[in-house]
C-alpha positions as a printed NumPy array, in Angstrom:
array([[-13.308,  12.095, -48.036],
       [-13.623,   7.912, -46.625],
       [-11.419,   4.776, -48.307],
       [ -8.063,   6.863, -49.208],
       [ -7.109,   5.57 , -52.776],
       [ -4.151,   6.647, -54.122],
       [ -5.104,   4.144, -57.32 ],
       [ -8.201,   6.254, -58.716],
       [ -5.417,   9.243, -58.53 ],
       [ -2.214,   7.819, -59.867],
       [ -1.792,   4.946, -62.027],
       [ -0.063,   1.764, -59.641],
       [  3.251,   1.792, -61.624],
       [  3.255,   5.392, -60.351],
       [  2.867,   4.512, -57.493],
       [  5.602,   1.621, -57.424],
       [  8.016,   4.683, -58.425],
       [  7.583,   7.088, -56.172],
       [  7.7  ,   4.556, -53.049],
       [ 10.473,   2.787, -54.506],
       [ 12.924,   6.003, -53.471],
       [ 11.118,   6.208, -50.61 ],
       [ 13.321,   5.557, -46.939],
       [ 12.528,   2.183, -45.317],
       [ 11.103,   4.156, -42.471],
       [  8.7  ,   6.231, -43.798],
       [  7.486,   2.893, -46.347],
       [  7.128,   1.158, -42.892],
       [  4.735,   3.517, -42.253],
       [  2.506,   3.981, -45.343],
       [  1.63 ,  -0.052, -44.955],
       [ -0.849,   1.139, -43.101],
       [ -2.243,   4.089, -46.232],
       [ -4.286,   1.159, -47.889],
       [ -4.091,  -2.991, -48.543],
       [ -2.76 ,  -2.425, -51.727],
       [  0.587,  -0.522, -50.524],
       [  0.737,  -2.721, -47.614],
       [  0.779,  -5.444, -50.176],
       [  3.097,  -3.75 , -52.579],
       [  5.968,  -3.071, -49.936],
       [  5.632,  -5.943, -48.454],
       [  6.261,  -8.108, -51.935],
       [  9.264,  -9.254, -52.51 ],
       [  9.67 ,  -7.971, -56.059],
       [  9.241,  -4.542, -54.074],
       [ 12.061,  -4.995, -51.902],
       [ 14.44 ,  -6.756, -54.422],
       [ 14.063,  -3.647, -56.052],
       [ 13.854,  -1.202, -53.82 ],
       [ 17.172,  -2.673, -52.206],
       [ 19.048,  -2.734, -55.301],
       [ 17.892,   1.469, -55.687],
       [ 19.321,   2.096, -52.753],
       [ 22.558,  -0.348, -53.076],
       [ 23.678,   1.63 , -55.96 ],
       [ 22.743,   5.43 , -54.902],
       [ 25.991,   7.546, -56.323],
       [ 24.954,  10.077, -52.632],
       [ 24.964,   6.475, -49.915],
       [ 22.427,   8.156, -48.443],
       [ 20.833,   4.741, -47.799],
       [ 24.4  ,   2.811, -46.475],
       [ 24.805,   3.365, -42.503],
       [ 27.976,   2.765, -39.71 ],
       [ 27.196,   0.115, -37.153],
       [ 29.205,   0.767, -34.158],
       [ 28.899,  -2.965, -32.307],
       [ 29.08 ,  -3.3  , -28.769],
       [ 31.305,  -1.935, -25.624],
       [ 32.19 ,  -4.975, -22.674],
       [ 30.931,  -1.862, -20.094],
       [ 27.129,  -0.269, -21.711],
       [ 25.926,  -3.916, -23.543],
       [ 22.501,  -4.185, -24.382],
       [ 22.921,  -1.677, -27.704],
       [ 25.076,  -0.982, -30.422],
       [ 25.989,   3.143, -31.949],
       [ 25.194,   3.747, -35.763],
       [ 25.777,   6.895, -37.759],
       [ 25.198,   7.67 , -41.435],
       [ 27.485,   7.133, -43.478],
       [ 27.168,  10.565, -45.709],
       [ 27.464,  12.318, -42.479],
       [ 31.377,  11.22 , -43.02 ],
       [ 31.59 ,  13.724, -45.711],
       [ 31.125,  16.524, -43.79 ],
       [ 32.741,  19.   , -42.085],
       [ 30.961,  18.864, -38.764],
       [ 30.656,  17.066, -35.896],
       [ 29.013,  13.808, -36.91 ],
       [ 26.962,  11.686, -33.456],
       [ 26.533,   7.785, -33.182],
       [ 23.207,   7.523, -32.156],
       [ 21.617,   4.95 , -29.691],
       [ 20.518,   1.658, -31.247],
       [ 18.176,  -1.069, -28.753],
       [ 19.802,  -4.106, -28.575],
       [ 17.446,  -6.952, -30.899],
       [ 16.523,  -8.865, -27.882],
       [ 16.27 ,  -7.986, -24.387],
       [ 18.937, -10.3  , -22.734],
       [ 21.716,  -7.79 , -21.952],
       [ 24.155, -10.173, -20.408],
       [ 26.412, -11.318, -23.268],
       [ 28.275,  -9.299, -25.682],
       [ 27.789, -10.188, -29.11 ],
       [ 29.778,  -9.362, -32.304],
       [ 28.87 ,  -7.981, -35.806],
       [ 30.52 , -10.912, -38.602],
       [ 28.281, -10.553, -41.043],
       [ 25.948,  -8.181, -43.529],
       [ 24.513,  -8.573, -46.417],
       [ 21.288,  -7.213, -47.97 ],
       [ 20.736,  -4.544, -44.91 ],
       [ 19.857,  -7.818, -42.525],
       [ 22.949,  -7.605, -40.001],
       [ 24.302, -11.312, -38.071],
       [ 25.16 , -10.998, -34.441],
       [ 25.983, -13.769, -32.295],
       [ 28.641, -14.046, -28.879],
       [ 30.488, -16.995, -31.196],
       [ 29.805, -20.064, -28.25 ],
       [ 25.582, -19.967, -27.517],
       [ 23.941, -17.167, -29.695],
       [ 23.252, -16.051, -32.539],
       [ 20.596, -14.513, -34.669],
       [ 19.914, -11.992, -37.292],
       [ 19.101,  -8.562, -37.363],
       [ 17.132,  -5.609, -39.329],
       [ 18.748,  -2.361, -37.403],
       [ 15.902,  -0.667, -39.673],
       [ 12.744,  -2.123, -39.315],
       [ 14.019,  -3.03 , -36.408],
       [ 12.856,  -7.165, -36.73 ],
       [ 15.343,  -9.576, -35.578],
       [ 14.871, -13.904, -35.722],
       [ 16.923, -15.81 , -33.11 ],
       [ 18.997, -18.784, -34.608],
       [ 18.123, -22.154, -33.563],
       [ 20.975, -23.826, -31.282],
       [ 24.01 , -26.246, -32.207],
       [ 26.665, -27.67 , -30.741],
       [ 29.767, -29.023, -31.739],
       [ 30.791, -32.626, -31.106],
       [ 33.988, -30.938, -28.543],
       [ 33.221, -29.826, -25.695],
       [ 35.718, -26.954, -26.069],
       [ 36.079, -25.573, -29.101],
       [ 36.178, -22.138, -31.482],
       [ 33.979, -20.919, -34.077],
       [ 34.279, -19.074, -37.219],
       [ 31.235, -18.206, -38.93 ],
       [ 30.131, -16.456, -42.216],
       [ 26.801, -15.207, -43.618],
       [ 25.29 , -14.401, -47.656],
       [ 22.648, -14.849, -49.581],
       [ 22.61 , -17.565, -52.17 ],
       [ 21.072, -16.067, -55.248],
       [ 19.842, -18.863, -57.252],
       [ 17.98 , -20.27 , -54.285],
       [ 16.788, -16.376, -53.155],
       [ 17.921, -17.866, -49.061],
       [ 20.337, -16.064, -46.555],
       [ 22.52 , -18.635, -44.9  ],
       [ 25.596, -18.663, -42.166],
       [ 28.364, -20.571, -42.154],
       [ 30.047, -21.948, -38.803],
       [ 32.9  , -23.454, -38.898],
       [ 33.666, -25.154, -35.458],
       [ 37.604, -26.083, -34.08 ],
       [ 38.439, -28.426, -31.516],
       [ 40.158, -26.082, -28.945],
       [ 42.336, -29.396, -27.254],
       [ 43.495, -30.197, -30.413],
       [ 44.733, -29.293, -34.112],
       [ 42.474, -31.867, -36.195],
       [ 39.999, -30.882, -39.195],
       [ 36.551, -28.297, -37.761],
       [ 32.871, -28.966, -37.918],
       [ 30.551, -27.208, -40.821],
       [ 28.132, -26.413, -40.48 ],
       [ 25.065, -23.892, -42.3  ],
       [ 22.341, -22.357, -42.011],
       [ 18.902, -21.946, -43.931],
       [ 16.546, -19.357, -43.265],
       [ 14.063, -20.444, -45.567],
       [ 14.092, -24.325, -43.669],
       [ 15.01 , -22.659, -40.153],
       [ 17.667, -25.658, -39.404],
       [ 21.296, -25.661, -39.706],
       [ 22.175, -29.021, -41.767],
       [ 25.713, -30.202, -41.772],
       [ 28.085, -30.161, -44.91 ],
       [ 32.077, -31.308, -45.661],
       [ 34.471, -29.722, -44.418],
       [ 37.27 , -28.005, -46.501],
       [ 38.687, -31.25 , -48.415],
       [ 42.913, -31.756, -47.813],
       [ 43.52 , -30.991, -51.18 ],
       [ 42.209, -27.815, -50.811],
       [ 44.244, -27.581, -47.528],
       [ 47.289, -29.043, -48.416],
       [ 50.896, -28.165, -47.474],
       [ 53.665, -28.614, -48.385],
       [ 54.911, -29.248, -44.446],
       [ 52.998, -32.341, -42.884],
       [ 53.919, -30.982, -39.838],
       [ 51.815, -27.782, -40.2  ],
       [ 47.561, -27.422, -40.012],
       [ 46.337, -25.049, -41.82 ],
       [ 42.768, -23.299, -40.367],
       [ 40.305, -20.5  , -41.414],
       [ 40.29 , -16.714, -39.916],
       [ 37.709, -14.576, -38.752],
       [ 34.818, -13.882, -40.203],
       [ 34.153, -14.909, -44.112],
       [ 33.714, -12.309, -46.644],
       [ 30.568, -11.979, -48.842],
       [ 31.554, -11.819, -51.999],
       [ 30.174, -13.311, -55.564],
       [ 27.509, -15.285, -53.41 ],
       [ 30.283, -17.191, -51.845],
       [ 32.073, -17.09 , -48.298],
       [ 36.04 , -16.307, -48.685],
       [ 38.568, -16.486, -45.732],
       [ 41.65 , -16.067, -44.808],
       [ 44.042, -18.606, -43.66 ],
       [ 46.291, -18.601, -40.828],
       [ 49.135, -21.988, -40.251],
       [ 50.664, -23.551, -37.738],
       [ 53.471, -24.985, -36.749],
       [ 54.612, -27.774, -34.9  ],
       [ 55.55 , -25.763, -31.463],
       [ 54.235, -22.533, -29.975],
       [ 53.769, -19.399, -31.165],
       [ 55.048, -20.482, -35.176],
       [ 51.79 , -18.818, -36.466],
       [ 51.928, -17.445, -40.084],
       [ 48.116, -15.963, -41.615],
       [ 46.64 , -15.365, -44.538],
       [ 48.755, -17.681, -46.298],
       [ 46.088, -19.398, -48.301],
       [ 42.029, -17.433, -49.66 ],
       [ 39.445, -20.611, -49.705],
       [ 35.831, -19.977, -50.397],
       [ 32.609, -21.153, -49.828],
       [ 30.099, -21.737, -52.805],
       [ 26.525, -20.872, -50.988],
       [ 24.722, -22.29 , -54.203],
       [ 26.726, -25.704, -54.848],
       [ 28.213, -26.126, -50.972],
       [ 31.45 , -26.773, -52.001],
       [ 34.724, -25.092, -51.099],
       [ 37.363, -24.144, -53.093],
       [ 40.704, -21.641, -53.409],
       [ 40.7  , -18.514, -54.528],
       [ 44.68 , -17.643, -56.727],
       [ 46.152, -14.924, -55.057],
       [ 48.361, -12.163, -57.28 ],
       [ 51.874, -12.153, -57.936],
       [ 52.823,  -9.602, -56.004],
       [ 55.814,  -7.432, -56.545],
       [ 59.542,  -7.2  , -54.208],
       [ 59.38 ,  -6.204, -50.652],
       [ 55.529,  -6.755, -49.728],
       [ 54.339,  -8.321, -47.101],
       [ 50.609, -10.806, -46.338],
       [ 48.327,  -8.457, -44.059],
       [ 44.664,  -9.049, -45.113],
       [ 41.83 ,  -9.839, -47.317],
       [ 38.798,  -7.692, -47.822],
       [ 36.117,  -6.079, -50.036],
       [ 36.245,  -3.244, -52.107],
       [ 32.247,  -2.921, -53.141],
       [ 31.99 ,  -5.907, -54.925],
       [ 35.577,  -7.284, -55.635],
       [ 37.63 ,  -9.757, -53.838],
       [ 40.582,  -7.43 , -52.095],
       [ 44.202,  -7.858, -50.431],
       [ 45.994,  -5.248, -48.898],
       [ 49.162,  -5.726, -48.422],
       [ 51.908,  -4.083, -46.453],
       [ 55.306,  -1.886, -47.949],
       [ 57.412,  -1.669, -44.222],
       [ 54.532,  -0.007, -42.559],
       [ 55.051,   3.238, -45.189],
       [ 51.961,   2.142, -47.632],
       [ 49.468,  -0.457, -48.173],
       [ 48.643,  -1.941, -51.373],
       [ 45.439,  -2.452, -52.639],
       [ 45.548,  -5.367, -54.881],
       [ 41.427,  -5.429, -56.879],
       [ 40.435,  -9.185, -58.506],
       [ 38.47 ,  -7.374, -61.842],
       [ 37.485, -10.72 , -63.006],
       [ 36.458, -12.714, -60.553],
       [ 38.258, -16.   , -60.346],
       [ 40.596, -15.223, -62.847],
       [ 44.052, -14.741, -60.927],
       [ 45.824, -13.081, -64.011],
       [ 42.723,  -9.952, -63.578],
       [ 44.142,  -9.273, -60.321],
       [ 45.193,  -5.656, -60.653],
       [ 47.622,  -3.193, -58.181],
       [ 44.455,  -0.731, -57.912],
       [ 46.238,   1.643, -54.896],
       [ 48.83 ,   2.681, -53.429],
       [ 48.795,   4.241, -49.944],
       [ 50.722,   5.891, -48.046],
       [ 50.879,   5.66 , -44.243],
       [ 49.945,   9.288, -43.298],
       [ 51.728,   8.756, -39.694],
       [ 53.577,   5.92 , -38.864],
       [ 51.37 ,   3.676, -37.718],
       [ 49.527,   0.672, -39.791],
       [ 46.397,   1.113, -41.852],
       [ 43.91 ,  -0.774, -41.665],
       [ 42.155,  -2.48 , -44.516],
       [ 39.274,   0.127, -46.191],
       [ 35.614,  -0.688, -44.321],
       [ 34.126,   0.593, -47.85 ],
       [ 34.247,   2.468, -50.947],
       [ 31.624,   5.613, -51.84 ],
       [ 30.592,   5.166, -55.109],
       [ 32.346,   8.204, -55.445],
       [ 35.693,   6.771, -54.619],
       [ 36.461,   7.932, -51.281],
       [ 37.389,   4.978, -48.905],
       [ 36.689,   4.543, -44.955],
       [ 39.49 ,   2.836, -42.921],
       [ 40.369,   3.497, -39.451],
       [ 44.455,   3.41 , -38.287],
       [ 45.889,   3.382, -35.121],
       [ 43.256,   4.817, -31.817],
       [ 41.834,   7.114, -34.753],
       [ 37.585,   5.803, -34.974],
       [ 37.561,   6.266, -38.298],
       [ 39.658,   7.184, -41.111],
       [ 38.155,   8.579, -44.853],
       [ 40.626,   8.301, -47.892],
       [ 40.098,  10.099, -50.989],
       [ 41.528,   8.265, -53.936],
       [ 41.458,  10.706, -56.723],
       [ 42.853,  13.629, -54.779],
       [ 45.34 ,  10.3  , -52.714],
       [ 43.985,  12.834, -49.382],
       [ 42.605,  12.439, -46.301],
       [ 40.151,  13.965, -43.857],
       [ 40.161,  12.04 , -40.309],
       [ 35.954,  12.782, -39.679],
       [ 34.972,  13.881, -35.897],
       [ 32.681,  10.389, -34.407],
       [ 31.496,  11.497, -31.124],
       [ 29.36 ,   9.614, -28.792],
       [ 30.687,   6.17 , -29.751],
       [ 33.177,   6.313, -26.993],
       [ 34.296,   2.257, -26.019],
       [ 32.549,   0.746, -28.916],
       [ 34.755,  -1.859, -30.776],
       [ 34.   ,  -2.799, -34.227],
       [ 32.954,  -0.772, -37.965],
       [ 30.434,  -1.832, -40.212],
       [ 28.262,  -0.975, -43.059],
       [ 24.981,  -1.823, -44.283],
       [ 22.362,  -0.525, -46.199],
       [ 19.156,   0.509, -44.641],
       [ 16.599,  -2.115, -46.401],
       [ 13.075,  -3.752, -46.339],
       [ 14.456,  -6.93 , -46.038],
       [ 12.846,  -9.416, -43.323],
       [ 15.038, -12.154, -40.947],
       [ 12.271, -14.628, -41.521],
       [ 11.081, -17.024, -43.841],
       [  8.798, -15.61 , -46.891],
       [  6.419, -18.275, -46.081],
       [  6.16 , -16.07 , -42.525],
       [  6.344, -12.621, -43.944],
       [  3.862, -13.659, -46.246],
       [  1.224, -15.126, -43.666],
       [  1.944, -11.612, -41.565],
       [  0.674,  -9.589, -44.398],
       [ -2.448, -11.499, -45.146],
       [ -3.149, -10.252, -41.301],
       [ -2.507,  -7.375, -41.538],
       [ -4.471,  -7.003, -45.028],
       [ -7.871,  -7.863, -43.305],
       [ -7.07 ,  -5.506, -40.   ],
       [ -7.135,  -3.014, -43.367],
       [ -9.546,  -3.613, -44.248],
       [-12.121,  -3.942, -40.743],
       [-10.557,  -0.738, -40.234],
       [-10.642,   2.127, -43.017],
       [ -8.757,   4.672, -42.549],
       [-10.818,   7.905, -43.423],
       [ -9.544,  11.831, -42.248],
       [ -9.686,  13.451, -39.22 ]])
């Protein structure tokens, strides 16, 4: 038997349906089977369809937890399958090698979208990384107009333009003047300037107070969302989560999301996401966590209180990181690495994850074939690989 040509055995449509359900790491090997398989697996349509099936898998078998870097063990991350947390046995986190050779920097995971991770050490270097395919791309250098500054990032996908974008909001560390905003486009591989948030959105009742965005942006409905921090005229006069501000990646405009009408006795805690929904998590006197979900995006009346979670012990329950398709939520509680809450029976479980001591920050990503390079670069690489396959046909040993 000479060249392997599965299209002579099975129709291409059936081959496609089978491969769409194959894990990414196997697909990376299958690209060498034939030119047809390489072209199919590398095509944009196949990558999107495979991603959709993986992300919506009822068993969450393609979702992975990535543990951020330790200050003491630079050079790698840790990871484990999300599904393994459902087992009663001990789960082990495995090494995930650093995407670049320079391990002197302490990178933070600041965003996850469609299998791509956005990493940055805030001030000097940033990159896009697909941990499953082990491919990464360093983003071009960027410098704001201030010598001393800090930056908040957001990362998401512009479906209209089929483009991945990073938003950086830079603030002067020596003052409370307005910010400077830069946006990176993967398609153009460049940073451009966009307008900072308008005063009509950042409006506060007290002219002596200044509002800024806080922490990394949450990606929902093709928009990046931030909590806000309001600074008063006196040191220590700070109030967080006063507003929810978002940036629309499609039209590159800033807007505001109306918060729900809360009940008595609830205090601000965090804004976040559960699946594809924007959420607000509010605290009841450090005894319960109220989970508010916006069922109809942009409609204030669609906010509903989805859950009221009683803390299992007297420690603040941090907002859930992820909700599985069967209703279980992953969160952190005090110094405990992780905790699973089942909304169906209001029960808690404490998954035991070993080999992740001293690693901080947990992020969820879905295994995908999405490439951290532009479409043009990917197509060129596919053509070159196809030429090699034609010159070296596969044979049975």
